[in-house]
PDB file of C-alpha atoms in Angstrom:
ATOM      1  CA  MET A  29      68.734-137.644 219.612  1.00 85.00           C
ATOM      2  CA  SER A  30      70.151-135.989 216.503  1.00 93.00           C
ATOM      3  CA  ARG A  31      71.870-137.152 213.353  1.00 96.00           C
ATOM      4  CA  ILE A  32      75.288-135.499 213.474  1.00 98.00           C
ATOM      5  CA  GLY A  33      77.860-135.320 210.695  1.00 97.00           C
ATOM      6  CA  LEU A  34      81.474-134.237 210.838  1.00 97.00           C
ATOM      7  CA  ILE A  35      83.220-132.893 207.737  1.00 96.00           C
ATOM      8  CA  GLY A  36      86.916-133.326 208.454  1.00 93.00           C
ATOM      9  CA  THR A  37      88.029-135.904 210.992  1.00 85.00           C
ATOM     10  CA  GLY A  38      91.141-134.913 212.891  1.00 84.00           C
ATOM     11  CA  HIS A  39      92.428-133.749 216.258  1.00 84.00           C
ATOM     12  CA  ILE A  40      89.381-131.644 217.130  1.00 89.00           C
ATOM     13  CA  ALA A  41      86.722-133.754 215.403  1.00 92.00           C
ATOM     14  CA  ALA A  42      87.611-136.975 217.223  1.00 93.00           C
ATOM     15  CA  PRO A  43      86.764-135.812 220.778  1.00 94.00           C
ATOM     16  CA  ILE A  44      83.616-134.105 219.458  1.00 96.00           C
ATOM     17  CA  ALA A  45      82.529-137.398 217.895  1.00 95.00           C
ATOM     18  CA  ARG A  46      83.252-139.323 221.091  1.00 94.00           C
ATOM     19  CA  LEU A  47      81.290-136.901 223.265  1.00 95.00           C
ATOM     20  CA  MET A  48      78.353-136.781 220.854  1.00 96.00           C
ATOM     21  CA  ALA A  49      78.275-140.579 220.657  1.00 95.00           C
ATOM     22  CA  ALA A  50      78.357-140.812 224.454  1.00 94.00           C
ATOM     23  CA  LYS A  51      75.292-138.577 224.534  1.00 94.00           C
ATOM     24  CA  GLY A  52      73.468-140.984 222.235  1.00 95.00           C
ATOM     25  CA  HIS A  53      73.609-139.128 218.911  1.00 96.00           C
ATOM     26  CA  ASP A  54      74.018-140.925 215.568  1.00 96.00           C
ATOM     27  CA  ILE A  55      77.399-140.008 214.100  1.00 97.00           C
ATOM     28  CA  CYS A  56      78.594-139.971 210.494  1.00 97.00           C
ATOM     29  CA  VAL A  57      82.113-138.793 209.588  1.00 96.00           C
ATOM     30  CA  THR A  58      84.185-138.231 206.486  1.00 95.00           C
ATOM     31  CA  GLU A  59      87.170-140.471 205.878  1.00 89.00           C
ATOM     32  CA  ARG A  60      89.765-137.707 206.104  1.00 80.00           C
ATOM     33  CA  ASN A  61      91.847-138.380 208.263  1.00 79.00           C
ATOM     34  CA  THR A  62      91.792-142.107 207.411  1.00 86.00           C
ATOM     35  CA  GLU A  63      93.439-143.296 210.632  1.00 89.00           C
ATOM     36  CA  VAL A  64      91.203-141.211 212.896  1.00 90.00           C
ATOM     37  CA  SER A  65      87.978-142.140 211.106  1.00 90.00           C
ATOM     38  CA  ALA A  66      88.876-145.839 211.215  1.00 91.00           C
ATOM     39  CA  THR A  67      89.576-145.578 214.941  1.00 92.00           C
ATOM     40  CA  LEU A  68      86.234-143.864 215.544  1.00 93.00           C
ATOM     41  CA  LYS A  69      84.432-146.570 213.592  1.00 93.00           C
ATOM     42  CA  ALA A  70      86.136-149.292 215.640  1.00 94.00           C
ATOM     43  CA  GLU A  71      85.496-147.512 218.957  1.00 93.00           C
ATOM     44  CA  LEU A  72      82.052-146.038 218.415  1.00 93.00           C
ATOM     45  CA  GLY A  73      80.562-147.713 215.372  1.00 94.00           C
ATOM     46  CA  VAL A  74      80.292-144.399 213.499  1.00 95.00           C
ATOM     47  CA  THR A  75      79.450-144.403 209.812  1.00 95.00           C
ATOM     48  CA  ILE A  76      82.197-143.328 207.393  1.00 95.00           C
ATOM     49  CA  ALA A  77      81.073-141.745 204.132  1.00 96.00           C
ATOM     50  CA  GLU A  78      81.974-139.280 201.411  1.00 96.00           C
ATOM     51  CA  PRO A  79      81.322-135.628 202.359  1.00 96.00           C
ATOM     52  CA  GLN A  80      78.063-135.336 200.421  1.00 97.00           C
ATOM     53  CA  ALA A  81      76.745-138.557 201.938  1.00 97.00           C
ATOM     54  CA  VAL A  82      77.644-137.245 205.405  1.00 97.00           C
ATOM     55  CA  LEU A  83      75.646-134.099 204.686  1.00 96.00           C
ATOM     56  CA  ASP A  84      72.692-136.049 203.336  1.00 97.00           C
ATOM     57  CA  ALA A  85      72.591-138.176 206.503  1.00 97.00           C
ATOM     58  CA  SER A  86      72.903-135.303 208.993  1.00 98.00           C
ATOM     59  CA  ASP A  87      70.713-132.659 210.612  1.00 97.00           C
ATOM     60  CA  ILE A  88      73.603-131.030 212.509  1.00 98.00           C
ATOM     61  CA  VAL A  89      76.911-130.658 210.669  1.00 98.00           C
ATOM     62  CA  PHE A  90      80.278-129.907 212.292  1.00 98.00           C
ATOM     63  CA  LEU A  91      82.788-128.302 209.949  1.00 97.00           C
ATOM     64  CA  CYS A  92      86.205-129.366 211.248  1.00 95.00           C
ATOM     65  CA  LEU A  93      88.373-128.574 208.229  1.00 94.00           C
ATOM     66  CA  ARG A  94      91.621-126.682 208.158  1.00 91.00           C
ATOM     67  CA  PRO A  95      90.683-123.171 207.048  1.00 89.00           C
ATOM     68  CA  HIS A  96      92.867-123.171 203.935  1.00 90.00           C
ATOM     69  CA  ILE A  97      90.990-126.149 202.441  1.00 93.00           C
ATOM     70  CA  ALA A  98      87.469-125.186 203.556  1.00 94.00           C
ATOM     71  CA  ALA A  99      86.405-123.659 200.231  1.00 95.00           C
ATOM     72  CA  GLU A 100      87.904-126.541 198.243  1.00 95.00           C
ATOM     73  CA  VAL A 101      85.993-129.162 200.244  1.00 95.00           C
ATOM     74  CA  LEU A 102      82.717-127.335 200.832  1.00 96.00           C
ATOM     75  CA  THR A 103      82.074-125.601 197.507  1.00 96.00           C
ATOM     76  CA  PRO A 104      81.070-128.796 195.631  1.00 96.00           C
ATOM     77  CA  LEU A 105      78.663-129.894 198.388  1.00 97.00           C
ATOM     78  CA  THR A 106      74.900-129.369 198.553  1.00 98.00           C
ATOM     79  CA  PHE A 107      73.536-128.291 201.937  1.00 98.00           C
ATOM     80  CA  ARG A 108      69.879-128.184 203.029  1.00 97.00           C
ATOM     81  CA  THR A 109      67.888-125.281 204.428  1.00 97.00           C
ATOM     82  CA  ASP A 110      66.981-127.262 207.553  1.00 97.00           C
ATOM     83  CA  GLN A 111      70.553-128.100 208.539  1.00 98.00           C
ATOM     84  CA  GLN A 112      72.302-126.534 211.515  1.00 98.00           C
ATOM     85  CA  ILE A 113      75.997-125.793 211.063  1.00 98.00           C
ATOM     86  CA  VAL A 114      78.712-125.737 213.742  1.00 98.00           C
ATOM     87  CA  SER A 115      82.009-124.348 212.491  1.00 97.00           C
ATOM     88  CA  VAL A 116      85.192-124.966 214.461  1.00 95.00           C
ATOM     89  CA  MET A 117      87.383-123.430 211.746  1.00 93.00           C
ATOM     90  CA  ALA A 118      89.412-120.401 212.802  1.00 87.00           C
ATOM     91  CA  ALA A 119      89.645-117.559 210.271  1.00 84.00           C
ATOM     92  CA  VAL A 120      86.600-118.681 208.262  1.00 91.00           C
ATOM     93  CA  SER A 121      84.115-115.842 208.674  1.00 91.00           C
ATOM     94  CA  ALA A 122      80.359-116.004 209.049  1.00 92.00           C
ATOM     95  CA  GLU A 123      80.075-114.381 205.625  1.00 94.00           C
ATOM     96  CA  GLN A 124      82.220-117.117 204.087  1.00 94.00           C
ATOM     97  CA  LEU A 125      80.246-119.826 205.881  1.00 94.00           C
ATOM     98  CA  ALA A 126      76.957-118.413 204.634  1.00 95.00           C
ATOM     99  CA  ARG A 127      78.280-118.459 201.090  1.00 96.00           C
ATOM    100  CA  LEU A 128      79.849-121.932 201.272  1.00 96.00           C
ATOM    101  CA  CYS A 129      76.915-123.591 203.064  1.00 97.00           C
ATOM    102  CA  ALA A 130      73.934-121.911 201.363  1.00 97.00           C
ATOM    103  CA  PRO A 131      71.003-122.457 201.592  1.00 98.00           C
ATOM    104  CA  ALA A 132      71.719-123.537 205.207  1.00 97.00           C
ATOM    105  CA  ALA A 133      71.519-120.414 207.370  1.00 95.00           C
ATOM    106  CA  ASP A 134      71.558-121.584 211.010  1.00 97.00           C
ATOM    107  CA  PHE A 135      75.185-121.216 212.124  1.00 96.00           C
ATOM    108  CA  VAL A 136      77.333-121.110 215.212  1.00 98.00           C
ATOM    109  CA  GLN A 137      81.082-120.633 215.293  1.00 97.00           C
ATOM    110  CA  THR A 138      83.053-121.917 218.263  1.00 96.00           C
ATOM    111  CA  ILE A 139      86.499-122.806 219.599  1.00 89.00           C
ATOM    112  CA  PRO A 140      86.781-126.305 221.097  1.00 92.00           C
ATOM    113  CA  LEU A 141      89.920-127.933 222.433  1.00 91.00           C
ATOM    114  CA  GLY A 142      90.420-131.668 222.666  1.00 87.00           C
ATOM    115  CA  PHE A 143      89.683-131.947 226.377  1.00 91.00           C
ATOM    116  CA  LEU A 144      85.998-131.097 225.838  1.00 92.00           C
ATOM    117  CA  GLU A 145      85.515-134.869 225.688  1.00 92.00           C
ATOM    118  CA  THR A 146      86.049-135.043 229.449  1.00 91.00           C
ATOM    119  CA  GLY A 147      84.375-131.717 230.227  1.00 91.00           C
ATOM    120  CA  GLY A 148      85.441-128.338 231.489  1.00 89.00           C
ATOM    121  CA  CYS A 149      86.237-126.798 228.092  1.00 93.00           C
ATOM    122  CA  PRO A 150      84.637-123.348 227.721  1.00 94.00           C
ATOM    123  CA  LEU A 151      83.143-122.813 224.267  1.00 97.00           C
ATOM    124  CA  ALA A 152      83.042-119.269 222.945  1.00 97.00           C
ATOM    125  CA  ALA A 153      80.024-119.044 220.640  1.00 97.00           C
ATOM    126  CA  PHE A 154      79.084-116.569 217.918  1.00 97.00           C
ATOM    127  CA  GLY A 155      75.728-117.332 216.360  1.00 97.00           C
ATOM    128  CA  ASN A 156      73.279-119.956 217.603  1.00 97.00           C
ATOM    129  CA  ASP A 157      74.724-120.436 221.081  1.00 97.00           C
ATOM    130  CA  ARG A 158      71.587-122.350 222.113  1.00 97.00           C
ATOM    131  CA  LEU A 159      72.550-125.139 219.698  1.00 97.00           C
ATOM    132  CA  LEU A 160      75.971-125.447 221.342  1.00 96.00           C
ATOM    133  CA  ALA A 161      74.458-125.423 224.809  1.00 97.00           C
ATOM    134  CA  ASP A 162      72.035-128.200 223.873  1.00 96.00           C
ATOM    135  CA  LEU A 163      74.918-130.304 222.542  1.00 97.00           C
ATOM    136  CA  PHE A 164      77.721-129.634 225.029  1.00 96.00           C
ATOM    137  CA  GLU A 165      76.375-128.382 228.334  1.00 96.00           C
ATOM    138  CA  PRO A 166      76.508-129.011 231.251  1.00 94.00           C
ATOM    139  CA  GLU A 167      79.900-130.662 230.763  1.00 94.00           C
ATOM    140  CA  ASN A 168      81.320-127.752 228.760  1.00 95.00           C
ATOM    141  CA  PRO A 169      80.083-124.195 229.465  1.00 95.00           C
ATOM    142  CA  VAL A 170      79.062-122.054 226.490  1.00 97.00           C
ATOM    143  CA  VAL A 171      80.189-118.401 226.521  1.00 96.00           C
ATOM    144  CA  LYS A 172      78.218-116.256 224.080  1.00 97.00           C
ATOM    145  CA  VAL A 173      80.221-113.504 222.351  1.00 97.00           C
ATOM    146  CA  ALA A 174      78.833-110.395 220.694  1.00 96.00           C
ATOM    147  CA  ASP A 175      80.549-110.503 217.314  1.00 95.00           C
ATOM    148  CA  GLU A 176      83.251-112.102 215.189  1.00 92.00           C
ATOM    149  CA  SER A 177      85.912-109.747 216.495  1.00 92.00           C
ATOM    150  CA  ALA A 178      85.258-111.029 220.021  1.00 95.00           C
ATOM    151  CA  LEU A 179      85.256-114.613 218.754  1.00 94.00           C
ATOM    152  CA  ASN A 180      88.641-114.091 217.089  1.00 92.00           C
ATOM    153  CA  ALA A 181      90.006-112.678 220.334  1.00 94.00           C
ATOM    154  CA  HIS A 182      88.913-115.884 222.074  1.00 94.00           C
ATOM    155  CA  PHE A 183      90.622-117.886 219.317  1.00 91.00           C
ATOM    156  CA  ALA A 184      93.808-115.953 220.093  1.00 93.00           C
ATOM    157  CA  ILE A 185      93.538-116.825 223.790  1.00 94.00           C
ATOM    158  CA  CYS A 186      93.161-120.500 222.838  1.00 92.00           C
ATOM    159  CA  ALA A 187      96.542-120.192 221.147  1.00 91.00           C
ATOM    160  CA  MET A 188      97.978-119.432 224.585  1.00 93.00           C
ATOM    161  CA  VAL A 189      97.454-123.072 225.574  1.00 93.00           C
ATOM    162  CA  PRO A 190     100.334-124.530 223.519  1.00 93.00           C
ATOM    163  CA  GLY A 191     102.386-121.470 224.435  1.00 94.00           C
ATOM    164  CA  ILE A 192     101.911-122.152 228.128  1.00 95.00           C
ATOM    165  CA  LEU A 193     102.586-125.848 227.556  1.00 96.00           C
ATOM    166  CA  ASP A 194     105.820-124.860 225.826  1.00 97.00           C
ATOM    167  CA  LEU A 195     106.886-122.840 228.871  1.00 96.00           C
ATOM    168  CA  MET A 196     105.932-125.728 231.151  1.00 97.00           C
ATOM    169  CA  ALA A 197     107.987-128.105 229.011  1.00 98.00           C
ATOM    170  CA  THR A 198     110.974-125.780 229.383  1.00 97.00           C
ATOM    171  CA  GLY A 199     110.511-125.682 233.150  1.00 97.00           C
ATOM    172  CA  ALA A 200     110.069-129.450 233.374  1.00 98.00           C
ATOM    173  CA  LYS A 201     113.222-130.000 231.324  1.00 98.00           C
ATOM    174  CA  TRP A 202     115.157-127.670 233.613  1.00 98.00           C
ATOM    175  CA  LEU A 203     113.921-129.635 236.633  1.00 98.00           C
ATOM    176  CA  GLY A 204     114.767-132.936 234.951  1.00 98.00           C
ATOM    177  CA  ASP A 205     118.256-131.729 234.093  1.00 98.00           C
ATOM    178  CA  VAL A 206     118.825-130.780 237.737  1.00 98.00           C
ATOM    179  CA  THR A 207     117.375-133.972 239.246  1.00 98.00           C
ATOM    180  CA  GLY A 208     118.278-136.449 236.519  1.00 98.00           C
ATOM    181  CA  GLU A 209     114.678-137.754 236.512  1.00 98.00           C
ATOM    182  CA  ALA A 210     112.913-136.365 233.458  1.00 97.00           C
ATOM    183  CA  ASP A 211     109.642-138.313 233.815  1.00 98.00           C
ATOM    184  CA  LYS A 212     109.179-137.362 237.460  1.00 98.00           C
ATOM    185  CA  ALA A 213     110.038-133.764 236.630  1.00 98.00           C
ATOM    186  CA  GLU A 214     107.314-133.541 234.001  1.00 98.00           C
ATOM    187  CA  PHE A 215     104.807-135.279 236.280  1.00 98.00           C
ATOM    188  CA  TYR A 216     105.571-132.853 239.111  1.00 98.00           C
ATOM    189  CA  THR A 217     105.323-129.806 236.853  1.00 98.00           C
ATOM    190  CA  THR A 218     102.022-130.770 235.245  1.00 97.00           C
ATOM    191  CA  GLN A 219     100.404-131.871 238.506  1.00 97.00           C
ATOM    192  CA  LEU A 220     101.528-128.698 240.240  1.00 96.00           C
ATOM    193  CA  MET A 221      99.848-126.503 237.623  1.00 94.00           C
ATOM    194  CA  SER A 222      96.693-128.560 237.115  1.00 91.00           C
ATOM    195  CA  GLY A 223      96.199-129.074 240.843  1.00 91.00           C
ATOM    196  CA  PHE A 224      96.511-125.374 241.591  1.00 90.00           C
ATOM    197  CA  LEU A 225      94.125-124.316 238.811  1.00 87.00           C
ATOM    198  CA  ALA A 226      91.594-126.923 239.953  1.00 84.00           C
ATOM    199  CA  THR A 227      91.334-125.165 243.323  1.00 84.00           C
ATOM    200  CA  MET A 228      90.273-121.866 241.777  1.00 78.00           C
ATOM    201  CA  GLU A 229      86.557-121.161 241.875  1.00 66.00           C
ATOM    202  CA  LYS A 230      84.889-120.853 238.487  1.00 66.00           C
ATOM    203  CA  GLY A 231      83.402-117.587 237.338  1.00 62.00           C
ATOM    204  CA  ASN A 232      85.142-115.235 239.766  1.00 67.00           C
ATOM    205  CA  ALA A 233      86.712-112.379 237.819  1.00 69.00           C
ATOM    206  CA  GLY A 234      90.036-111.139 239.109  1.00 75.00           C
ATOM    207  CA  ARG A 235      91.091-114.402 240.703  1.00 87.00           C
ATOM    208  CA  LEU A 236      94.181-114.811 238.504  1.00 90.00           C
ATOM    209  CA  ALA A 237      95.691-111.543 239.700  1.00 91.00           C
ATOM    210  CA  GLN A 238      94.623-112.195 243.289  1.00 90.00           C
ATOM    211  CA  GLU A 239      96.182-115.659 243.354  1.00 91.00           C
ATOM    212  CA  ARG A 240      99.357-114.320 241.752  1.00 93.00           C
ATOM    213  CA  ASP A 241      99.671-111.584 244.357  1.00 94.00           C
ATOM    214  CA  ALA A 242      98.941-113.992 247.209  1.00 93.00           C
ATOM    215  CA  LEU A 243     101.916-116.089 246.135  1.00 94.00           C
ATOM    216  CA  ALA A 244     104.305-113.390 244.908  1.00 95.00           C
ATOM    217  CA  THR A 245     104.761-111.497 248.165  1.00 96.00           C
ATOM    218  CA  GLU A 246     107.801-109.477 249.200  1.00 96.00           C
ATOM    219  CA  GLY A 247     111.025-111.446 249.393  1.00 96.00           C
ATOM    220  CA  THR A 248     109.599-114.665 247.930  1.00 97.00           C
ATOM    221  CA  LEU A 249     110.869-116.839 245.115  1.00 97.00           C
ATOM    222  CA  SER A 250     107.487-116.329 243.444  1.00 96.00           C
ATOM    223  CA  LEU A 251     107.995-112.561 243.325  1.00 96.00           C
ATOM    224  CA  GLN A 252     111.441-113.074 241.830  1.00 97.00           C
ATOM    225  CA  MET A 253     109.856-115.197 239.096  1.00 97.00           C
ATOM    226  CA  THR A 254     107.033-112.768 238.234  1.00 96.00           C
ATOM    227  CA  GLU A 255     109.275-109.700 238.276  1.00 97.00           C
ATOM    228  CA  THR A 256     111.958-111.320 236.154  1.00 97.00           C
ATOM    229  CA  LEU A 257     109.457-112.495 233.537  1.00 96.00           C
ATOM    230  CA  LYS A 258     108.020-108.984 233.372  1.00 96.00           C
ATOM    231  CA  ASP A 259     111.421-107.248 233.289  1.00 97.00           C
ATOM    232  CA  GLN A 260     112.657-109.524 230.501  1.00 97.00           C
ATOM    233  CA  GLY A 261     109.656-108.783 228.309  1.00 97.00           C
ATOM    234  CA  ALA A 262     107.563-111.952 228.607  1.00 96.00           C
ATOM    235  CA  HIS A 263     104.317-110.007 229.055  1.00 95.00           C
ATOM    236  CA  ASP A 264     105.090-107.619 226.212  1.00 97.00           C
ATOM    237  CA  ALA A 265     105.853-110.576 223.959  1.00 96.00           C
ATOM    238  CA  LEU A 266     102.545-112.233 224.876  1.00 96.00           C
ATOM    239  CA  HIS A 267     100.576-109.054 224.259  1.00 95.00           C
ATOM    240  CA  SER A 268     102.181-108.432 220.865  1.00 96.00           C
ATOM    241  CA  THR A 269     101.664-112.047 219.833  1.00 95.00           C
ATOM    242  CA  LEU A 270      97.974-111.942 220.773  1.00 95.00           C
ATOM    243  CA  ASN A 271      97.614-108.759 218.713  1.00 94.00           C
ATOM    244  CA  ALA A 272      99.357-110.376 215.752  1.00 94.00           C
ATOM    245  CA  ILE A 273      97.145-113.483 215.948  1.00 92.00           C
ATOM    246  CA  GLY A 274      94.052-111.292 216.181  1.00 88.00           C
ATOM    247  CA  LYS A 275      95.064-109.382 213.037  1.00 87.00           C
ATOM    248  CA  ARG A 276      95.812-112.651 211.251  1.00 87.00           C
ATOM    249  CA  LEU A 277      92.343-113.984 212.052  1.00 84.00           C
ATOM    250  CA  GLU A 278      90.677-110.829 210.794  1.00 80.00           C
ATOM    251  CA  SER A 279      92.628-110.642 207.534  1.00 70.00           C
TER     252      SER A 279
END
């Protein structure tokens, strides 16, 4: 088992810490965020320490900082050549990581979401994908990408998740307004989507379009939905937003 440290303890770091602890690793976290780190200590018995002490106690270091404070937090710290670094910080490039974490040189950048704790979260990986696989598979599949541009594109797709949730919330509210039962409406909406996606086989390219076309046949309510969304510009808006996020990540 490894000694694992987390610099930054928030929404993404917490499920990483829980999964790593469940796999038997020794975990040390920084205090920021105070509430989250205290909860992890109570739940898992993790050690809480200042950032440098976390580094000193760790062989594998997860960088879970918000990108705009990464340089501020990491610049004063002293890394070791033997440390392996996992960055989950969008818009912090490999070049920046190499500079901020020198002399450490074994990096992987990835894109986790909170549900990796329970499995099924694909992890796009640029860099040492073997390190990620050793830590997270088989519960969470690792998808190696060729370069940072591809990684940023995967980051952009991750941003679709809250966008889709936002659309689902709108649909659930509409259903609740019609039925007068908001809680049941949200339950029905979420179970409908999650149940359908769970039936789709993993790793089969083209299934999304096939399943859409199987449902949206001539004269159906499903076809009315897909055609209206397309006609009113939903797909164009998604495409332009993904492009804008991609440019933002590369700037």
